[in-house]
Amino acid sequence: MKRSLSIEFSRVTEAAALAAFNWIGRGDKSAADEAAVNAMRLLLNEMEIRGEVVIGEGEIDEAPMLYIGEKVGLGREEDEEITIAVDPIDGTRMTAMGQANALSVLAAGGKNTFLKAPDMYMEKLVVGSEAKGMIDLNLPLEQNLRRVASKKGKLLTQMTVAVLDKPRHQEVIREMQKLGVRVMAIPDGDVAAAVQCCLPQGEFELDLLYGIGGAPEGVVAAAAVRALGGDMQARLIPRNQVKGNTLENFAHAEKELARCEALNVAVNDVLILDDLVRDDNLVFAATGITHGDLLKGIVRRGNLATTETLLIRGRSRTIRKIQSSHYLDRKDPALHEMINP
């Protein structure tokens, strides 16, 4: 992938975050997601790429989406062929409720870089480079915790684990706390926590991420994990197998299984990092929408807005934090209208 495309992809997440900013705290996560999707699509379609969305967002939340198979970019013969995994807002509920840690995220790579999977649930286990090779989703979580702690030279009481704060995880949280593990229960949006596990030692004290969340977020997170030298295993799970089953869940599960079969993707089988993201020739970009542990959120005063973006190139393992000032009245008219609805 051309190095110059990295900055272009950071512009995409910046635009999505700026569009979502107007919906912070307004209680309408679908409207926030739609704004981010529209801005992201606009910027992607201006890029000199032949792009295809292979991981889209939206079905679980019944929101608008950049759909799987959608073509983006100028699409000229001379343009580079790129596949894209997107989550215009990782943390739609956090955006709608004005909570911390909402991001706009995107990963891009070559033609066969990413796993093609439906928008469904995914069980995830993530560690940083120090514990690479020590995780196995086929083993009980306690055994994984002990293996990682041993590799890092820690006691269980010195371990910190991030888990989505959902009813399906309450038993897991209680069991870890009984072991003395420090649990950081996050309301939504597990991409940021996955990145925090893998950033260079000293920035965050987070040893492991575990939980069942969205598959799109899982593949996007896997791109960052691979780019940072971490490790991840995952498992696609139909929603009727997740706690809180309803008749609607069973109906959705049938559709998910059919789509997995069409995409030749195994359900309930453990996927290693190489299954999720197949090479290092990738870019990961994330822009903060609301203030969080990983990135600062947007600050806007009149026509001036500031953003903070994390940009990682997999091949060189270059990590950049980009702070940008945006004079919104200088934006292209179409984007300006999206940022100022």
mmCIF file with all atom_site columns, N, CA and C in Angstrom, residues 172-209:
data_model
loop_
_atom_site.group_PDB
_atom_site.id
_atom_site.type_symbol
_atom_site.label_atom_id
_atom_site.label_alt_id
_atom_site.label_comp_id
_atom_site.label_asym_id
_atom_site.label_entity_id
_atom_site.label_seq_id
_atom_site.pdbx_PDB_ins_code
_atom_site.Cartn_x
_atom_site.Cartn_y
_atom_site.Cartn_z
_atom_site.occupancy
_atom_site.B_iso_or_equiv
_atom_site.pdbx_formal_charge
_atom_site.auth_seq_id
_atom_site.auth_comp_id
_atom_site.auth_asym_id
_atom_site.auth_atom_id
_atom_site.pdbx_PDB_model_num
ATOM 1   N N  . VAL A 1 172 ? -18.684 -13.840 34.310 1.00 0.00 ? 172 VAL A N  1
ATOM 2   C CA . VAL A 1 172 ? -17.245 -13.828 34.030 1.00 0.00 ? 172 VAL A CA 1
ATOM 3   C C  . VAL A 1 172 ? -16.549 -12.784 34.886 1.00 0.00 ? 172 VAL A C  1
ATOM 4   N N  . ILE A 1 173 ? -17.158 -11.604 35.002 1.00 0.00 ? 173 ILE A N  1
ATOM 5   C CA . ILE A 1 173 ? -16.572 -10.530 35.806 1.00 0.00 ? 173 ILE A CA 1
ATOM 6   C C  . ILE A 1 173 ? -16.450 -10.960 37.260 1.00 0.00 ? 173 ILE A C  1
ATOM 7   N N  . ARG A 1 174 ? -17.513 -11.564 37.795 1.00 0.00 ? 174 ARG A N  1
ATOM 8   C CA . ARG A 1 174 ? -17.470 -12.006 39.197 1.00 0.00 ? 174 ARG A CA 1
ATOM 9   C C  . ARG A 1 174 ? -16.388 -13.059 39.417 1.00 0.00 ? 174 ARG A C  1
ATOM 10  N N  . GLU A 1 175 ? -16.242 -13.986 38.472 1.00 0.00 ? 175 GLU A N  1
ATOM 11  C CA . GLU A 1 175 ? -15.234 -15.038 38.618 1.00 0.00 ? 175 GLU A CA 1
ATOM 12  C C  . GLU A 1 175 ? -13.827 -14.452 38.597 1.00 0.00 ? 175 GLU A C  1
ATOM 13  N N  . MET A 1 176 ? -13.575 -13.485 37.726 1.00 0.00 ? 176 MET A N  1
ATOM 14  C CA . MET A 1 176 ? -12.246 -12.862 37.691 1.00 0.00 ? 176 MET A CA 1
ATOM 15  C C  . MET A 1 176 ? -11.970 -12.092 38.973 1.00 0.00 ? 176 MET A C  1
ATOM 16  N N  . GLN A 1 177 ? -12.976 -11.398 39.466 1.00 0.00 ? 177 GLN A N  1
ATOM 17  C CA . GLN A 1 177 ? -12.780 -10.644 40.706 1.00 0.00 ? 177 GLN A CA 1
ATOM 18  C C  . GLN A 1 177 ? -12.515 -11.570 41.887 1.00 0.00 ? 177 GLN A C  1
ATOM 19  N N  . LYS A 1 178 ? -13.127 -12.762 41.889 1.00 0.00 ? 178 LYS A N  1
ATOM 20  C CA . LYS A 1 178 ? -12.851 -13.744 42.934 1.00 0.00 ? 178 LYS A CA 1
ATOM 21  C C  . LYS A 1 178 ? -11.392 -14.198 42.898 1.00 0.00 ? 178 LYS A C  1
ATOM 22  N N  . LEU A 1 179 ? -10.798 -14.186 41.696 1.00 0.00 ? 179 LEU A N  1
ATOM 23  C CA . LEU A 1 179 ? -9.388  -14.559 41.545 1.00 0.00 ? 179 LEU A CA 1
ATOM 24  C C  . LEU A 1 179 ? -8.451  -13.419 41.944 1.00 0.00 ? 179 LEU A C  1
ATOM 25  N N  . GLY A 1 180 ? -9.034  -12.257 42.208 1.00 0.00 ? 180 GLY A N  1
ATOM 26  C CA . GLY A 1 180 ? -8.218  -11.099 42.568 1.00 0.00 ? 180 GLY A CA 1
ATOM 27  C C  . GLY A 1 180 ? -7.825  -10.242 41.391 1.00 0.00 ? 180 GLY A C  1
ATOM 28  N N  . VAL A 1 181 ? -8.330  -10.567 40.203 1.00 0.00 ? 181 VAL A N  1
ATOM 29  C CA . VAL A 1 181 ? -8.005  -9.796  39.002 1.00 0.00 ? 181 VAL A CA 1
ATOM 30  C C  . VAL A 1 181 ? -8.742  -8.456  39.037 1.00 0.00 ? 181 VAL A C  1
ATOM 31  N N  . ARG A 1 182 ? -8.043  -7.406  38.622 1.00 0.00 ? 182 ARG A N  1
ATOM 32  C CA . ARG A 1 182 ? -8.674  -6.088  38.518 1.00 0.00 ? 182 ARG A CA 1
ATOM 33  C C  . ARG A 1 182 ? -9.434  -6.029  37.188 1.00 0.00 ? 182 ARG A C  1
ATOM 34  N N  . VAL A 1 183 ? -10.738 -5.785  37.243 1.00 0.00 ? 183 VAL A N  1
ATOM 35  C CA . VAL A 1 183 ? -11.579 -5.760  36.044 1.00 0.00 ? 183 VAL A CA 1
ATOM 36  C C  . VAL A 1 183 ? -11.960 -4.322  35.709 1.00 0.00 ? 183 VAL A C  1
ATOM 37  N N  . MET A 1 184 ? -11.694 -3.922  34.478 1.00 0.00 ? 184 MET A N  1
ATOM 38  C CA . MET A 1 184 ? -12.128 -2.620  33.972 1.00 0.00 ? 184 MET A CA 1
ATOM 39  C C  . MET A 1 184 ? -13.336 -2.873  33.090 1.00 0.00 ? 184 MET A C  1
ATOM 40  N N  . ALA A 1 185 ? -14.533 -2.616  33.617 1.00 0.00 ? 185 ALA A N  1
ATOM 41  C CA . ALA A 1 185 ? -15.775 -2.844  32.870 1.00 0.00 ? 185 ALA A CA 1
ATOM 42  C C  . ALA A 1 185 ? -16.087 -1.621  32.027 1.00 0.00 ? 185 ALA A C  1
ATOM 43  N N  . ILE A 1 186 ? -16.075 -1.792  30.714 1.00 0.00 ? 186 ILE A N  1
ATOM 44  C CA . ILE A 1 186 ? -16.294 -0.670  29.805 1.00 0.00 ? 186 ILE A CA 1
ATOM 45  C C  . ILE A 1 186 ? -17.708 -0.770  29.233 1.00 0.00 ? 186 ILE A C  1
ATOM 46  N N  . PRO A 1 187 ? -18.419 0.357   29.095 1.00 0.00 ? 187 PRO A N  1
ATOM 47  C CA . PRO A 1 187 ? -19.833 0.300   28.691 1.00 0.00 ? 187 PRO A CA 1
ATOM 48  C C  . PRO A 1 187 ? -20.046 -0.210  27.275 1.00 0.00 ? 187 PRO A C  1
ATOM 49  N N  . ASP A 1 188 ? -19.227 0.207   26.349 1.00 0.00 ? 188 ASP A N  1
ATOM 50  C CA . ASP A 1 188 ? -19.329 -0.184  24.936 1.00 0.00 ? 188 ASP A CA 1
ATOM 51  C C  . ASP A 1 188 ? -17.982 0.080   24.290 1.00 0.00 ? 188 ASP A C  1
ATOM 52  N N  . GLY A 1 189 ? -17.821 -0.392  23.041 1.00 0.00 ? 189 GLY A N  1
ATOM 53  C CA . GLY A 1 189 ? -16.651 0.005   22.268 1.00 0.00 ? 189 GLY A CA 1
ATOM 54  C C  . GLY A 1 189 ? -15.371 -0.643  22.732 1.00 0.00 ? 189 GLY A C  1
ATOM 55  N N  . ASP A 1 190 ? -15.113 -1.856  22.232 1.00 0.00 ? 190 ASP A N  1
ATOM 56  C CA . ASP A 1 190 ? -13.933 -2.576  22.715 1.00 0.00 ? 190 ASP A CA 1
ATOM 57  C C  . ASP A 1 190 ? -12.694 -2.417  21.839 1.00 0.00 ? 190 ASP A C  1
ATOM 58  N N  . VAL A 1 191 ? -12.773 -1.649  20.752 1.00 0.00 ? 191 VAL A N  1
ATOM 59  C CA . VAL A 1 191 ? -11.596 -1.451  19.902 1.00 0.00 ? 191 VAL A CA 1
ATOM 60  C C  . VAL A 1 191 ? -10.512 -0.701  20.666 1.00 0.00 ? 191 VAL A C  1
ATOM 61  N N  . ALA A 1 192 ? -10.894 0.361   21.359 1.00 0.00 ? 192 ALA A N  1
ATOM 62  C CA . ALA A 1 192 ? -9.912  1.152   22.105 1.00 0.00 ? 192 ALA A CA 1
ATOM 63  C C  . ALA A 1 192 ? -9.191  0.296   23.133 1.00 0.00 ? 192 ALA A C  1
ATOM 64  N N  . ALA A 1 193 ? -9.933  -0.557  23.822 1.00 0.00 ? 193 ALA A N  1
ATOM 65  C CA . ALA A 1 193 ? -9.315  -1.413  24.847 1.00 0.00 ? 193 ALA A CA 1
ATOM 66  C C  . ALA A 1 193 ? -8.344  -2.403  24.211 1.00 0.00 ? 193 ALA A C  1
ATOM 67  N N  . ALA A 1 194 ? -8.687  -2.944  23.044 1.00 0.00 ? 194 ALA A N  1
ATOM 68  C CA . ALA A 1 194 ? -7.783  -3.860  22.349 1.00 0.00 ? 194 ALA A CA 1
ATOM 69  C C  . ALA A 1 194 ? -6.479  -3.161  21.976 1.00 0.00 ? 194 ALA A C  1
ATOM 70  N N  . VAL A 1 195 ? -6.590  -1.927  21.509 1.00 0.00 ? 195 VAL A N  1
ATOM 71  C CA . VAL A 1 195 ? -5.394  -1.154  21.155 1.00 0.00 ? 195 VAL A CA 1
ATOM 72  C C  . VAL A 1 195 ? -4.560  -0.882  22.405 1.00 0.00 ? 195 VAL A C  1
ATOM 73  N N  . GLN A 1 196 ? -5.227  -0.527  23.506 1.00 0.00 ? 196 GLN A N  1
ATOM 74  C CA . GLN A 1 196 ? -4.519  -0.223  24.751 1.00 0.00 ? 196 GLN A CA 1
ATOM 75  C C  . GLN A 1 196 ? -3.722  -1.425  25.254 1.00 0.00 ? 196 GLN A C  1
ATOM 76  N N  . CYS A 1 197 ? -4.232  -2.632  25.031 1.00 0.00 ? 197 CYS A N  1
ATOM 77  C CA . CYS A 1 197 ? -3.500  -3.838  25.434 1.00 0.00 ? 197 CYS A CA 1
ATOM 78  C C  . CYS A 1 197 ? -2.150  -3.944  24.724 1.00 0.00 ? 197 CYS A C  1
ATOM 79  N N  . CYS A 1 198 ? -2.073  -3.381  23.521 1.00 0.00 ? 198 CYS A N  1
ATOM 80  C CA . CYS A 1 198 ? -0.931  -3.663  22.643 1.00 0.00 ? 198 CYS A CA 1
ATOM 81  C C  . CYS A 1 198 ? 0.020   -2.495  22.438 1.00 0.00 ? 198 CYS A C  1
ATOM 82  N N  . LEU A 1 199 ? -0.358  -1.303  22.878 1.00 0.00 ? 199 LEU A N  1
ATOM 83  C CA . LEU A 1 199 ? 0.548   -0.170  22.721 1.00 0.00 ? 199 LEU A CA 1
ATOM 84  C C  . LEU A 1 199 ? 1.802   -0.387  23.567 1.00 0.00 ? 199 LEU A C  1
ATOM 85  N N  . PRO A 1 200 ? 2.907   0.275   23.204 1.00 0.00 ? 200 PRO A N  1
ATOM 86  C CA . PRO A 1 200 ? 4.177   0.050   23.910 1.00 0.00 ? 200 PRO A CA 1
ATOM 87  C C  . PRO A 1 200 ? 4.037   0.154   25.419 1.00 0.00 ? 200 PRO A C  1
ATOM 88  N N  . GLN A 1 201 ? 4.788   -0.680  26.103 1.00 0.00 ? 201 GLN A N  1
ATOM 89  C CA . GLN A 1 201 ? 4.723   -0.776  27.565 1.00 0.00 ? 201 GLN A CA 1
ATOM 90  C C  . GLN A 1 201 ? 4.863   0.599   28.204 1.00 0.00 ? 201 GLN A C  1
ATOM 91  N N  . GLY A 1 202 ? 4.032   0.863   29.170 1.00 0.00 ? 202 GLY A N  1
ATOM 92  C CA . GLY A 1 202 ? 4.149   2.109   29.917 1.00 0.00 ? 202 GLY A CA 1
ATOM 93  C C  . GLY A 1 202 ? 3.020   3.077   29.664 1.00 0.00 ? 202 GLY A C  1
ATOM 94  N N  . GLU A 1 203 ? 2.363   2.962   28.482 1.00 0.00 ? 203 GLU A N  1
ATOM 95  C CA . GLU A 1 203 ? 1.286   3.902   28.192 1.00 0.00 ? 203 GLU A CA 1
ATOM 96  C C  . GLU A 1 203 ? 0.010   3.527   28.934 1.00 0.00 ? 203 GLU A C  1
ATOM 97  N N  . PHE A 1 204 ? -0.305  2.230   28.980 1.00 0.00 ? 204 PHE A N  1
ATOM 98  C CA . PHE A 1 204 ? -1.527  1.770   29.634 1.00 0.00 ? 204 PHE A CA 1
ATOM 99  C C  . PHE A 1 204 ? -1.222  0.509   30.423 1.00 0.00 ? 204 PHE A C  1
ATOM 100 N N  . GLU A 1 205 ? -1.865  0.367   31.571 1.00 0.00 ? 205 GLU A N  1
ATOM 101 C CA . GLU A 1 205 ? -1.700  -0.835  32.372 1.00 0.00 ? 205 GLU A CA 1
ATOM 102 C C  . GLU A 1 205 ? -2.910  -1.736  32.129 1.00 0.00 ? 205 GLU A C  1
ATOM 103 N N  . LEU A 1 206 ? -2.938  -2.369  30.968 1.00 0.00 ? 206 LEU A N  1
ATOM 104 C CA . LEU A 1 206 ? -4.034  -3.247  30.588 1.00 0.00 ? 206 LEU A CA 1
ATOM 105 C C  . LEU A 1 206 ? -3.425  -4.516  30.007 1.00 0.00 ? 206 LEU A C  1
ATOM 106 N N  . ASP A 1 207 ? -3.663  -5.641  30.665 1.00 0.00 ? 207 ASP A N  1
ATOM 107 C CA . ASP A 1 207 ? -2.995  -6.886  30.306 1.00 0.00 ? 207 ASP A CA 1
ATOM 108 C C  . ASP A 1 207 ? -3.753  -7.729  29.302 1.00 0.00 ? 207 ASP A C  1
ATOM 109 N N  . LEU A 1 208 ? -5.086  -7.590  29.274 1.00 0.00 ? 208 LEU A N  1
ATOM 110 C CA . LEU A 1 208 ? -5.866  -8.508  28.458 1.00 0.00 ? 208 LEU A CA 1
ATOM 111 C C  . LEU A 1 208 ? -7.252  -7.923  28.226 1.00 0.00 ? 208 LEU A C  1
ATOM 112 N N  . LEU A 1 209 ? -7.796  -8.213  27.053 1.00 0.00 ? 209 LEU A N  1
ATOM 113 C CA . LEU A 1 209 ? -9.194  -7.901  26.750 1.00 0.00 ? 209 LEU A CA 1
ATOM 114 C C  . LEU A 1 209 ? -9.920  -9.213  26.505 1.00 0.00 ? 209 LEU A C  1
#
